[in-house]
Short mmCIF file of C-alpha atoms and ligand atoms in Angstrom, two decimals:
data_model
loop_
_atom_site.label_atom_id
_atom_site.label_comp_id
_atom_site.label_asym_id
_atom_site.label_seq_id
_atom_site.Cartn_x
_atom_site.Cartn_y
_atom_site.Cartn_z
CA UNK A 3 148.64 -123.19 -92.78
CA UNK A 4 146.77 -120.68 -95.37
CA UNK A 5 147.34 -117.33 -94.17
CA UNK A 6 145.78 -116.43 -97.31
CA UNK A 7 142.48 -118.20 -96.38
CA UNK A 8 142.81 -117.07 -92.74
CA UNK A 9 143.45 -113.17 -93.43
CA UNK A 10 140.16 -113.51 -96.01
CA UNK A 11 138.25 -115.20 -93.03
CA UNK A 12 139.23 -112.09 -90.69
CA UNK A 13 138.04 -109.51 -93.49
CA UNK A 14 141.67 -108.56 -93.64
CA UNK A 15 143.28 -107.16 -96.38
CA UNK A 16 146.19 -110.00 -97.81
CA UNK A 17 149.39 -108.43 -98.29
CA UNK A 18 152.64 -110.24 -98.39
CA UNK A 19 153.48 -108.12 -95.06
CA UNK A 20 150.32 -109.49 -93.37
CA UNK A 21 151.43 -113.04 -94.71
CA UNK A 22 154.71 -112.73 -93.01
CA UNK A 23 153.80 -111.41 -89.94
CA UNK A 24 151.19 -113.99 -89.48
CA UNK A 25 153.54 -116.73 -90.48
CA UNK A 26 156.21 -115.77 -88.17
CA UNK A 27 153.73 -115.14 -84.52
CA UNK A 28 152.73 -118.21 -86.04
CA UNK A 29 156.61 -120.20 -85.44
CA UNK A 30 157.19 -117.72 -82.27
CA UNK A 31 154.11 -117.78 -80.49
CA UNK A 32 155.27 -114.38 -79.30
CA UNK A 33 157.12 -111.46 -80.15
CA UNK A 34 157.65 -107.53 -79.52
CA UNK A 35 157.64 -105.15 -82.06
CA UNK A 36 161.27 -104.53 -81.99
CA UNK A 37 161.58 -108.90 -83.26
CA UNK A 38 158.76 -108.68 -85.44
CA UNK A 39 160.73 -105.79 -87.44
CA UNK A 40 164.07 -107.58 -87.27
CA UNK A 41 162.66 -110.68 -89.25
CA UNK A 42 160.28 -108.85 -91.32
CA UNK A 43 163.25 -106.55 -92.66
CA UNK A 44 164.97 -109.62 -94.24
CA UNK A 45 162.60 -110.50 -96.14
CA UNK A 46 161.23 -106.85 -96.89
CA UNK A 47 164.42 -104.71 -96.70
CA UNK A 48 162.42 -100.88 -96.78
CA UNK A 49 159.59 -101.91 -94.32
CA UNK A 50 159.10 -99.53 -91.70
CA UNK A 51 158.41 -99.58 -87.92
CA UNK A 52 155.06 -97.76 -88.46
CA UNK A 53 154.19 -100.08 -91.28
CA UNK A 54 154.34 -102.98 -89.03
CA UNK A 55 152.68 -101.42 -86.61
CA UNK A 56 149.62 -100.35 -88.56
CA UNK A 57 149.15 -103.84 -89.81
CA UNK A 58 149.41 -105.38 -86.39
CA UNK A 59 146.72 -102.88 -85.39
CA UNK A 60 144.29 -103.95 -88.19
CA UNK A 61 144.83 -107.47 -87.16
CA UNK A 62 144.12 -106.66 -83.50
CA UNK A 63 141.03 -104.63 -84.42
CA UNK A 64 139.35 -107.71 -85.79
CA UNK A 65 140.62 -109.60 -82.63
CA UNK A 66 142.79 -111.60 -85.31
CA UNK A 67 145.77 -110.72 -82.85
CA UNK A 68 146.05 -109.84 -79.56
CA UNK A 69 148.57 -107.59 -77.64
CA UNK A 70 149.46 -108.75 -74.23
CA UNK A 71 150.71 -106.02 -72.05
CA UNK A 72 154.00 -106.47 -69.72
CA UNK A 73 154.76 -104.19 -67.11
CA UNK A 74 158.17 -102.30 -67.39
CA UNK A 75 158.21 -104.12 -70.56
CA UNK A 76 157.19 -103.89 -74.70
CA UNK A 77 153.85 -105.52 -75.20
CA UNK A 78 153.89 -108.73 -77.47
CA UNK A 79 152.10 -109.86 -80.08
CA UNK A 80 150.75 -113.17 -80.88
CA UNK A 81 147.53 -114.80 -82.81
CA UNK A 82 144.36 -115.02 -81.08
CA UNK A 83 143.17 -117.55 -79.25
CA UNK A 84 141.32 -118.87 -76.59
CA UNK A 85 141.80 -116.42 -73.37
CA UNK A 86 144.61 -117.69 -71.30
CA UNK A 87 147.24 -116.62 -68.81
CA UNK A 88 150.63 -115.86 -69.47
CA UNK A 89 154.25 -116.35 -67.56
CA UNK A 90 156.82 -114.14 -67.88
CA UNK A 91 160.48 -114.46 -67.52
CA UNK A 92 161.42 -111.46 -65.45
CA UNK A 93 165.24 -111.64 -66.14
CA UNK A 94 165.26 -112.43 -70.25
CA UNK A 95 161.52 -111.31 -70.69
CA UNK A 96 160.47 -115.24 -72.13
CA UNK A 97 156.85 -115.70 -72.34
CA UNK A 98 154.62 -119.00 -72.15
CA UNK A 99 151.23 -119.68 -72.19
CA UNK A 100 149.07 -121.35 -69.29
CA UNK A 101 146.61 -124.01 -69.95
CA UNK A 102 144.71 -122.13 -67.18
CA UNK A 103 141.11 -121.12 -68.03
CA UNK A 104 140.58 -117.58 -67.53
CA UNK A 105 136.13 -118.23 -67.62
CA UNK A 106 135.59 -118.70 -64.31
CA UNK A 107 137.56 -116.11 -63.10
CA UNK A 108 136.08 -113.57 -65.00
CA UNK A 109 132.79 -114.88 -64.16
CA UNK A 110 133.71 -114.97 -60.49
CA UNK A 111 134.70 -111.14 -60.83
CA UNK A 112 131.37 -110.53 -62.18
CA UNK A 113 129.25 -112.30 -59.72
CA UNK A 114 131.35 -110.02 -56.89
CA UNK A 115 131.40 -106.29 -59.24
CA UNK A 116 128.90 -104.44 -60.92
CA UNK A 117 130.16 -104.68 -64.02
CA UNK A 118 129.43 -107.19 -67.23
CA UNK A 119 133.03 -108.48 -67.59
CA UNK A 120 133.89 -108.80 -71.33
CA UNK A 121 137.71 -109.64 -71.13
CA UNK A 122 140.59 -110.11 -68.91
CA UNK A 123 144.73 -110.55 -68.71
CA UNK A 124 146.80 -112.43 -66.72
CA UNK A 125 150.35 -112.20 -66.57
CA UNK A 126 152.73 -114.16 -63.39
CA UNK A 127 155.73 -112.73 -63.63
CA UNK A 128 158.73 -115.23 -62.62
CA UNK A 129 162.21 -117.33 -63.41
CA UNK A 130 162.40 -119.05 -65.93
CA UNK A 131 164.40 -122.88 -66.16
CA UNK A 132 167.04 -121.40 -68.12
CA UNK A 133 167.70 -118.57 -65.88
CA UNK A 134 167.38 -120.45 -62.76
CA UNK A 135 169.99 -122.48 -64.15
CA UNK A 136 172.71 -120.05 -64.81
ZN1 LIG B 206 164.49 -116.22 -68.33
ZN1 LIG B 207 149.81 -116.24 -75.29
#
């Protein structure tokens, strides 16, 4: 993939940070802050904790990332997409997505609220298979 190309699309700054932490919720899908900064700090030995963090908020201010909040947990990251549900590994913290459509929901919600719904999350919390199996 061209981060390069991608970043430019976003009106995002390209820095070889940005290009690595793209490329790498790119192979994970998702990741916490604490992972993002162990893999970033082999390949960029004085990076800092805030420096990653200020990037990841530039990319989530132009919706090029999104942050998906876990209770009693760190949020992850991982590159925006379509809206979708999440499950959550409540014993090692694993995360999928779910092919699960979160339109009609929302537009459910609106139809029953006063309110012009603009975004949601959705987060089952559960076992996962390799947990179940220990
Ligand atoms: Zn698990
Ligand atoms: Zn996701």
């Amino acid at each position: 993939m061209n981060y390069t190309k991608l970043l430019k699309d976003y009106n995002l700054k390209v820095t070889p940070q940005r290009i690595a932490i793209v490329d790498e919720l790119h192979k994970h899908g998702h990741m916490n802050i604490d992972s993002l900064y162990q893999v970033l700090l082999v390949k960029f030995p004085s990076i800092s904790l805030a420096t990653i963090y200020k990037n990841i908020n530039a990319m989530i201010e132009k919706v090029f990332v999104d942050e998906v909040k876990i209770e009693h947990k760190k949020s992850v990251f991982e590159l925006s997409k379509k809206d979708h549900a999440h499950t959550i590994c409540s014993s090692c913290g694993a995360i999928e997505d779910m092919d699960f459509s979160l339109q009609n929901l929302m537009k459910e919600v609106a139809s029953s609220s006063s309110f012009e719904i603009e975004k949601t999350s959705l987060c089952f919390t559960g076992i996962c298979k390799t947990c179940a199996s220990k």
